[in-house]
mmCIF file of N, CA and C in Angstrom:
data_model
loop_
_atom_site.group_PDB
_atom_site.id
_atom_site.type_symbol
_atom_site.label_atom_id
_atom_site.label_comp_id
_atom_site.label_asym_id
_atom_site.label_seq_id
_atom_site.Cartn_x
_atom_site.Cartn_y
_atom_site.Cartn_z
ATOM 1 N N MET A 1 247.517 -72.452 -56.738
ATOM 2 C CA MET A 1 246.427 -72.113 -57.406
ATOM 3 C C MET A 1 245.398 -72.697 -56.328
ATOM 4 N N PRO A 2 244.599 -71.798 -56.801
ATOM 5 C CA PRO A 2 242.945 -71.920 -55.871
ATOM 6 C C PRO A 2 242.540 -73.490 -55.602
ATOM 7 N N ARG A 3 241.729 -73.831 -54.383
ATOM 8 C CA ARG A 3 241.211 -75.132 -54.413
ATOM 9 C C ARG A 3 239.954 -75.063 -55.062
ATOM 10 N N ARG A 4 239.220 -76.046 -55.933
ATOM 11 C CA ARG A 4 238.218 -75.622 -56.377
ATOM 12 C C ARG A 4 237.156 -77.153 -55.686
ATOM 13 N N PHE A 5 235.897 -76.627 -55.213
ATOM 14 C CA PHE A 5 235.362 -78.182 -53.972
ATOM 15 C C PHE A 5 234.398 -77.158 -54.936
ATOM 16 N N THR A 6 233.012 -78.825 -55.048
ATOM 17 C CA THR A 6 231.391 -78.457 -54.608
ATOM 18 C C THR A 6 230.928 -78.679 -53.569
ATOM 19 N N LEU A 7 230.230 -77.949 -53.290
ATOM 20 C CA LEU A 7 229.163 -77.657 -51.471
ATOM 21 C C LEU A 7 228.150 -78.618 -52.193
ATOM 22 N N PRO A 8 227.513 -78.817 -51.714
ATOM 23 C CA PRO A 8 226.382 -79.900 -51.564
ATOM 24 C C PRO A 8 224.777 -79.175 -51.583
ATOM 25 N N CYS A 9 223.983 -78.646 -52.535
ATOM 26 C CA CYS A 9 223.202 -77.520 -52.633
ATOM 27 C C CYS A 9 221.891 -78.238 -51.827
ATOM 28 N N ASP A 10 221.481 -79.646 -51.696
ATOM 29 C CA ASP A 10 220.434 -79.827 -50.538
ATOM 30 C C ASP A 10 220.597 -78.837 -49.299
ATOM 31 N N HIS A 11 222.354 -79.761 -49.456
ATOM 32 C CA HIS A 11 222.356 -79.376 -47.500
ATOM 33 C C HIS A 11 222.568 -77.914 -47.113
ATOM 34 N N LEU A 12 223.792 -77.367 -48.150
ATOM 35 C CA LEU A 12 223.432 -75.823 -47.987
ATOM 36 C C LEU A 12 222.328 -75.135 -47.638
ATOM 37 N N ARG A 13 221.469 -75.736 -48.634
ATOM 38 C CA ARG A 13 220.151 -74.710 -48.633
ATOM 39 C C ARG A 13 219.484 -74.642 -47.869
ATOM 40 N N ALA A 14 219.149 -75.605 -46.772
ATOM 41 C CA ALA A 14 219.106 -76.450 -46.423
ATOM 42 C C ALA A 14 219.531 -75.511 -44.289
ATOM 43 N N LEU A 15 220.495 -75.400 -44.656
ATOM 44 C CA LEU A 15 221.040 -74.531 -43.091
ATOM 45 C C LEU A 15 220.589 -73.462 -43.669
ATOM 46 N N TYR A 16 221.075 -72.298 -44.803
ATOM 47 C CA TYR A 16 220.654 -71.184 -44.944
ATOM 48 C C TYR A 16 219.267 -70.741 -44.626
ATOM 49 N N GLU A 17 218.287 -71.337 -45.164
ATOM 50 C CA GLU A 17 217.279 -71.292 -45.112
ATOM 51 C C GLU A 17 217.096 -71.229 -43.194
ATOM 52 N N ALA A 18 217.095 -71.777 -43.583
ATOM 53 C CA ALA A 18 216.954 -72.412 -41.363
ATOM 54 C C ALA A 18 217.832 -70.927 -40.574
ATOM 55 N N GLY A 19 218.563 -70.504 -41.349
ATOM 56 C CA GLY A 19 218.570 -69.480 -40.964
ATOM 57 C C GLY A 19 219.975 -69.366 -40.413
ATOM 58 N N ALA A 20 221.314 -69.985 -40.921
ATOM 59 C CA ALA A 20 223.032 -69.823 -41.142
ATOM 60 C C ALA A 20 223.039 -68.587 -42.042
ATOM 61 N N THR A 21 223.996 -68.109 -41.325
ATOM 62 C CA THR A 21 224.727 -66.794 -42.530
ATOM 63 C C THR A 21 225.388 -67.602 -43.596
ATOM 64 N N THR A 22 226.127 -66.729 -44.449
ATOM 65 C CA THR A 22 227.159 -67.165 -45.294
ATOM 66 C C THR A 22 228.074 -66.926 -44.509
ATOM 67 N N ILE A 23 228.365 -66.269 -42.904
ATOM 68 C CA ILE A 23 229.699 -66.438 -42.419
ATOM 69 C C ILE A 23 229.848 -67.834 -41.989
ATOM 70 N N THR A 24 228.887 -67.956 -41.068
ATOM 71 C CA THR A 24 228.214 -69.622 -40.711
ATOM 72 C C THR A 24 228.795 -70.628 -41.414
ATOM 73 N N LEU A 25 228.203 -70.534 -42.474
ATOM 74 C CA LEU A 25 228.146 -71.367 -43.280
ATOM 75 C C LEU A 25 229.713 -71.476 -43.901
ATOM 76 N N ALA A 26 230.615 -70.382 -44.311
ATOM 77 C CA ALA A 26 231.946 -70.091 -45.139
ATOM 78 C C ALA A 26 233.083 -71.157 -43.458
ATOM 79 N N ASN A 27 232.582 -70.518 -41.756
ATOM 80 C CA ASN A 27 233.489 -71.387 -41.188
ATOM 81 C C ASN A 27 233.573 -73.188 -41.279
ATOM 82 N N LEU A 28 231.979 -73.133 -41.379
ATOM 83 C CA LEU A 28 232.090 -75.154 -41.835
ATOM 84 C C LEU A 28 232.527 -75.172 -43.241
ATOM 85 N N TYR A 29 232.026 -74.798 -44.092
ATOM 86 C CA TYR A 29 233.208 -75.121 -45.220
ATOM 87 C C TYR A 29 234.492 -75.186 -45.247
ATOM 88 N N HIS A 30 235.167 -73.988 -43.853
ATOM 89 C CA HIS A 30 236.869 -73.561 -44.875
ATOM 90 C C HIS A 30 236.384 -73.515 -46.005
ATOM 91 N N CYS A 31 235.829 -71.474 -45.673
ATOM 92 C CA CYS A 31 236.066 -70.961 -47.082
ATOM 93 C C CYS A 31 235.663 -69.739 -47.330
ATOM 94 N N ASN A 32 235.352 -69.168 -47.793
ATOM 95 C CA ASN A 32 235.509 -67.551 -47.771
ATOM 96 C C ASN A 32 233.053 -67.768 -47.512
ATOM 97 N N PRO A 33 232.816 -66.232 -47.290
ATOM 98 C CA PRO A 33 231.957 -66.381 -47.352
ATOM 99 C C PRO A 33 230.807 -65.415 -48.850
ATOM 100 N N ALA A 34 231.879 -65.439 -49.224
ATOM 101 C CA ALA A 34 231.540 -64.877 -51.099
ATOM 102 C C ALA A 34 231.534 -66.191 -51.942
ATOM 103 N N THR A 35 232.513 -67.248 -51.395
ATOM 104 C CA THR A 35 232.588 -68.651 -51.956
ATOM 105 C C THR A 35 230.788 -69.462 -51.810
ATOM 106 N N ILE A 36 230.783 -69.428 -50.296
ATOM 107 C CA ILE A 36 229.252 -69.931 -50.211
ATOM 108 C C ILE A 36 228.055 -69.004 -50.929
ATOM 109 N N ALA A 37 227.908 -67.462 -50.430
ATOM 110 C CA ALA A 37 227.367 -66.865 -51.460
ATOM 111 C C ALA A 37 227.870 -67.340 -53.266
ATOM 112 N N ARG A 38 228.011 -67.446 -53.556
ATOM 113 C CA ARG A 38 228.044 -67.890 -55.070
ATOM 114 C C ARG A 38 227.405 -68.797 -55.235
ATOM 115 N N HIS A 39 227.749 -70.502 -53.997
ATOM 116 C CA HIS A 39 227.326 -71.645 -54.753
ATOM 117 C C HIS A 39 225.669 -71.568 -54.147
ATOM 118 N N LEU A 40 225.318 -70.321 -53.142
ATOM 119 C CA LEU A 40 224.281 -70.704 -52.882
ATOM 120 C C LEU A 40 223.441 -70.002 -54.546
ATOM 121 N N ARG A 41 223.927 -68.921 -54.988
ATOM 122 C CA ARG A 41 222.590 -68.522 -56.444
ATOM 123 C C ARG A 41 223.035 -69.823 -57.653
ATOM 124 N N ARG A 42 223.636 -70.463 -57.093
ATOM 125 C CA ARG A 42 224.026 -71.682 -58.314
ATOM 126 C C ARG A 42 223.172 -72.438 -57.507
ATOM 127 N N CYS A 43 222.759 -72.590 -56.647
ATOM 128 C CA CYS A 43 222.228 -73.938 -55.831
ATOM 129 C C CYS A 43 220.080 -73.040 -56.398
ATOM 130 N N GLY A 44 220.317 -71.936 -56.707
ATOM 131 C CA GLY A 44 219.152 -71.226 -56.596
ATOM 132 C C GLY A 44 218.466 -70.182 -55.584
ATOM 133 N N VAL A 45 219.430 -70.375 -54.988
ATOM 134 C CA VAL A 45 219.104 -69.652 -53.559
ATOM 135 C C VAL A 45 219.068 -68.242 -53.389
ATOM 136 N N VAL A 46 217.457 -67.424 -53.166
ATOM 137 C CA VAL A 46 218.134 -66.130 -53.631
ATOM 138 C C VAL A 46 218.526 -65.403 -52.063
ATOM 139 N N LEU A 47 219.352 -64.804 -51.824
ATOM 140 C CA LEU A 47 219.537 -64.538 -50.639
ATOM 141 C C LEU A 47 219.300 -63.469 -50.072
ATOM 142 N N ARG A 48 219.934 -63.585 -48.727
ATOM 143 C CA ARG A 48 219.120 -61.901 -47.481
ATOM 144 C C ARG A 48 219.314 -61.188 -47.910
ATOM 145 N N THR A 49 219.252 -60.387 -47.694
ATOM 146 C CA THR A 49 219.891 -59.007 -47.920
ATOM 147 C C THR A 49 220.962 -59.085 -45.780
ATOM 148 N N GLY A 50 221.409 -57.959 -46.159
ATOM 149 C CA GLY A 50 222.662 -58.058 -44.975
ATOM 150 C C GLY A 50 222.099 -57.061 -43.877
ATOM 151 N N ARG A 51 221.421 -56.018 -44.838
ATOM 152 C CA ARG A 51 220.662 -55.001 -43.809
ATOM 153 C C ARG A 51 219.577 -54.967 -43.324
ATOM 154 N N PHE A 52 219.609 -53.942 -42.353
ATOM 155 C CA PHE A 52 217.595 -54.403 -41.427
ATOM 156 C C PHE A 52 216.617 -52.951 -42.774
ATOM 157 N N THR A 53 216.162 -53.889 -42.434
ATOM 158 C CA THR A 53 214.940 -52.789 -43.036
ATOM 159 C C THR A 53 214.330 -51.573 -42.308
ATOM 160 N N ALA A 54 213.883 -50.498 -43.620
ATOM 161 C CA ALA A 54 214.306 -49.051 -43.234
ATOM 162 C C ALA A 54 212.578 -49.035 -41.810
ATOM 163 N N LYS A 55 212.472 -48.973 -40.727
ATOM 164 C CA LYS A 55 211.044 -48.398 -40.320
ATOM 165 C C LYS A 55 210.872 -47.290 -40.245
ATOM 166 N N PRO A 56 209.326 -47.446 -41.282
ATOM 167 C CA PRO A 56 208.428 -45.921 -41.281
ATOM 168 C C PRO A 56 208.615 -44.554 -40.747
ATOM 169 N N CYS A 57 208.175 -43.367 -40.749
ATOM 170 C CA CYS A 57 208.089 -43.326 -39.521
ATOM 171 C C CYS A 57 207.002 -42.224 -40.316
ATOM 172 N N ASP A 58 206.181 -41.985 -39.140
ATOM 173 C CA ASP A 58 204.759 -41.209 -39.379
ATOM 174 C C ASP A 58 204.612 -39.738 -38.952
ATOM 175 N N GLU A 59 205.207 -38.777 -39.503
ATOM 176 C CA GLU A 59 206.076 -37.252 -39.897
ATOM 177 C C GLU A 59 204.892 -37.290 -38.916
ATOM 178 N N ALA A 60 203.264 -36.768 -38.883
ATOM 179 C CA ALA A 60 202.543 -35.679 -38.362
ATOM 180 C C ALA A 60 203.728 -36.277 -36.313
ATOM 181 N N LEU A 61 203.043 -37.866 -36.364
ATOM 182 C CA LEU A 61 203.619 -37.894 -34.614
ATOM 183 C C LEU A 61 204.539 -37.428 -34.469
ATOM 184 N N LEU A 62 205.300 -37.571 -35.523
ATOM 185 C CA LEU A 62 207.184 -37.154 -35.079
ATOM 186 C C LEU A 62 206.842 -35.832 -34.514
ATOM 187 N N ARG A 63 206.113 -34.583 -35.439
ATOM 188 C CA ARG A 63 206.340 -33.666 -35.006
ATOM 189 C C ARG A 63 205.370 -33.394 -33.883
ATOM 190 N N ARG A 64 204.287 -33.218 -33.980
ATOM 191 C CA ARG A 64 203.397 -33.687 -32.189
ATOM 192 C C ARG A 64 204.345 -33.209 -31.476
ATOM 193 N N MET A 65 205.772 -35.185 -31.355
ATOM 194 C CA MET A 65 205.910 -35.177 -30.391
ATOM 195 C C MET A 65 206.311 -34.457 -30.008
ATOM 196 N N TYR A 66 207.772 -33.790 -31.371
ATOM 197 C CA TYR A 66 208.600 -33.361 -31.129
ATOM 198 C C TYR A 66 208.886 -31.739 -30.684
ATOM 199 N N LEU A 67 207.917 -31.551 -31.526
ATOM 200 C CA LEU A 67 207.592 -29.698 -31.620
ATOM 201 C C LEU A 67 206.413 -29.607 -30.931
ATOM 202 N N ASP A 68 205.308 -30.072 -30.761
ATOM 203 C CA ASP A 68 203.684 -29.507 -30.104
ATOM 204 C C ASP A 68 204.174 -29.969 -28.641
ATOM 205 N N GLU A 69 204.591 -31.166 -28.247
ATOM 206 C CA GLU A 69 204.702 -31.629 -26.618
ATOM 207 C C GLU A 69 205.967 -31.848 -26.443
ATOM 208 N N ARG A 70 207.157 -30.910 -27.175
ATOM 209 C CA ARG A 70 208.869 -31.329 -26.623
ATOM 210 C C ARG A 70 209.717 -32.289 -25.820
ATOM 211 N N GLN A 71 208.730 -33.219 -26.256
ATOM 212 C CA GLN A 71 209.722 -34.814 -25.965
ATOM 213 C C GLN A 71 210.632 -34.193 -26.060
ATOM 214 N N PRO A 72 211.588 -35.564 -25.107
ATOM 215 C CA PRO A 72 213.027 -35.382 -25.418
ATOM 216 C C PRO A 72 213.391 -37.208 -26.119
ATOM 217 N N LEU A 73 214.519 -36.826 -26.779
ATOM 218 C CA LEU A 73 214.501 -37.680 -27.778
ATOM 219 C C LEU A 73 214.204 -38.845 -27.394
ATOM 220 N N THR A 74 215.247 -38.990 -26.139
ATOM 221 C CA THR A 74 214.979 -40.234 -25.646
ATOM 222 C C THR A 74 213.473 -40.761 -25.443
ATOM 223 N N GLN A 75 212.734 -39.682 -24.664
ATOM 224 C CA GLN A 75 210.854 -40.303 -25.089
ATOM 225 C C GLN A 75 210.143 -40.549 -26.128
ATOM 226 N N ILE A 76 210.490 -40.539 -26.888
ATOM 227 C CA ILE A 76 209.821 -40.175 -28.719
ATOM 228 C C ILE A 76 210.480 -41.829 -28.877
ATOM 229 N N ALA A 77 212.185 -42.432 -28.935
ATOM 230 C CA ALA A 77 212.594 -43.290 -29.391
ATOM 231 C C ALA A 77 211.912 -44.337 -28.666
ATOM 232 N N ALA A 78 211.816 -44.614 -27.237
ATOM 233 C CA ALA A 78 211.457 -45.419 -26.586
ATOM 234 C C ALA A 78 209.836 -45.628 -26.828
ATOM 235 N N ALA A 79 209.334 -44.584 -27.280
ATOM 236 C CA ALA A 79 207.571 -44.691 -27.526
ATOM 237 C C ALA A 79 207.248 -44.885 -28.982
ATOM 238 N N LEU A 80 208.568 -44.886 -29.771
ATOM 239 C CA LEU A 80 208.555 -45.308 -31.187
ATOM 240 C C LEU A 80 209.349 -47.015 -31.034
ATOM 241 N N ASN A 81 209.513 -47.727 -30.203
ATOM 242 C CA ASN A 81 210.380 -48.426 -30.010
ATOM 243 C C ASN A 81 211.411 -48.383 -31.349
ATOM 244 N N VAL A 82 212.555 -47.265 -31.680
ATOM 245 C CA VAL A 82 213.725 -47.115 -32.702
ATOM 246 C C VAL A 82 214.666 -46.643 -30.765
ATOM 247 N N SER A 83 215.542 -46.315 -32.175
ATOM 248 C CA SER A 83 217.293 -46.428 -31.133
ATOM 249 C C SER A 83 216.638 -44.388 -31.120
ATOM 250 N N VAL A 84 217.654 -43.591 -30.435
ATOM 251 C CA VAL A 84 217.500 -42.448 -30.244
ATOM 252 C C VAL A 84 218.168 -41.521 -31.823
ATOM 253 N N SER A 85 219.125 -41.988 -32.476
ATOM 254 C CA SER A 85 219.661 -42.113 -33.474
ATOM 255 C C SER A 85 218.910 -42.070 -34.262
ATOM 256 N N THR A 86 217.821 -43.338 -34.566
ATOM 257 C CA THR A 86 216.548 -42.956 -35.426
ATOM 258 C C THR A 86 215.879 -41.855 -35.860
ATOM 259 N N VAL A 87 215.836 -41.267 -34.391
ATOM 260 C CA VAL A 87 214.692 -40.305 -34.027
ATOM 261 C C VAL A 87 215.348 -38.704 -34.804
ATOM 262 N N GLY A 88 217.202 -38.886 -35.006
ATOM 263 C CA GLY A 88 217.469 -37.773 -34.612
ATOM 264 C C GLY A 88 217.264 -37.648 -36.573
ATOM 265 N N ASN A 89 217.528 -38.880 -37.069
ATOM 266 C CA ASN A 89 217.555 -38.959 -38.680
ATOM 267 C C ASN A 89 217.013 -38.851 -39.369
ATOM 268 N N TRP A 90 215.438 -39.586 -39.091
ATOM 269 C CA TRP A 90 214.446 -38.695 -39.081
ATOM 270 C C TRP A 90 213.792 -37.231 -39.412
ATOM 271 N N ARG A 91 214.422 -36.786 -37.740
ATOM 272 C CA ARG A 91 214.206 -35.639 -37.884
ATOM 273 C C ARG A 91 214.384 -34.750 -39.411
ATOM 274 N N ARG A 92 216.125 -35.133 -39.363
ATOM 275 C CA ARG A 92 216.646 -34.223 -40.702
ATOM 276 C C ARG A 92 216.096 -34.371 -41.640
ATOM 277 N N ARG A 93 216.181 -35.403 -41.870
ATOM 278 C CA ARG A 93 214.936 -36.082 -43.077
ATOM 279 C C ARG A 93 214.115 -35.056 -43.698
ATOM 280 N N LEU A 94 213.140 -35.440 -42.454
ATOM 281 C CA LEU A 94 212.249 -34.798 -42.807
ATOM 282 C C LEU A 94 211.717 -32.959 -42.498
ATOM 283 N N GLY A 95 213.281 -32.373 -42.549
ATOM 284 C CA GLY A 95 213.846 -30.718 -42.588
ATOM 285 C C GLY A 95 212.927 -30.112 -41.104
ATOM 286 N N ILE A 96 213.116 -31.242 -39.968
ATOM 287 C CA ILE A 96 212.096 -30.863 -38.918
ATOM 288 C C ILE A 96 213.236 -30.045 -37.710
ATOM 289 N N PRO A 97 213.371 -28.230 -37.858
ATOM 290 C CA PRO A 97 213.908 -27.832 -37.465
ATOM 291 C C PRO A 97 214.715 -28.125 -35.751
ATOM 292 N N PRO A 98 215.735 -28.620 -35.389
ATOM 293 C CA PRO A 98 216.347 -28.512 -34.039
ATOM 294 C C PRO A 98 215.653 -27.909 -33.160
ATOM 295 N N ARG A 99 215.033 -27.774 -31.896
ATOM 296 C CA ARG A 99 214.645 -27.319 -30.756
ATOM 297 C C ARG A 99 215.582 -26.234 -30.078
ATOM 298 N N ARG A 100 215.265 -24.871 -30.199
ATOM 299 C CA ARG A 100 216.435 -24.252 -29.242
ATOM 300 C C ARG A 100 215.767 -23.564 -28.050
ATOM 301 N N GLY A 101 216.262 -23.640 -26.751
ATOM 302 C CA GLY A 101 215.864 -23.485 -25.468
ATOM 303 C C GLY A 101 214.722 -23.492 -25.305
ATOM 304 N N ARG A 102 214.041 -23.282 -24.388
ATOM 305 C CA ARG A 102 212.741 -23.200 -23.708
ATOM 306 C C ARG A 102 211.636 -22.180 -24.592
#
């Protein structure tokens, strides 16, 4: 039989809004992160998304750096402060063809 317990809304909300994750709170209260999320929602807390927000891509800049200036992906990634895989994903999504030879 599952155990039922109540978690203090004020304390739970304060910790979560201070940056604690549902995993951290679950460890603190010895329960499942889904239980914490459910209690937070019952307390009226809007949960943070677990995903990173997508960084927008300046298509003209990417085309210029990649096609016209022929910069390597590593250099483009460093200049735009993203990972090399992000640059590759942008390139494919925008339909920019891969470079072939010189």
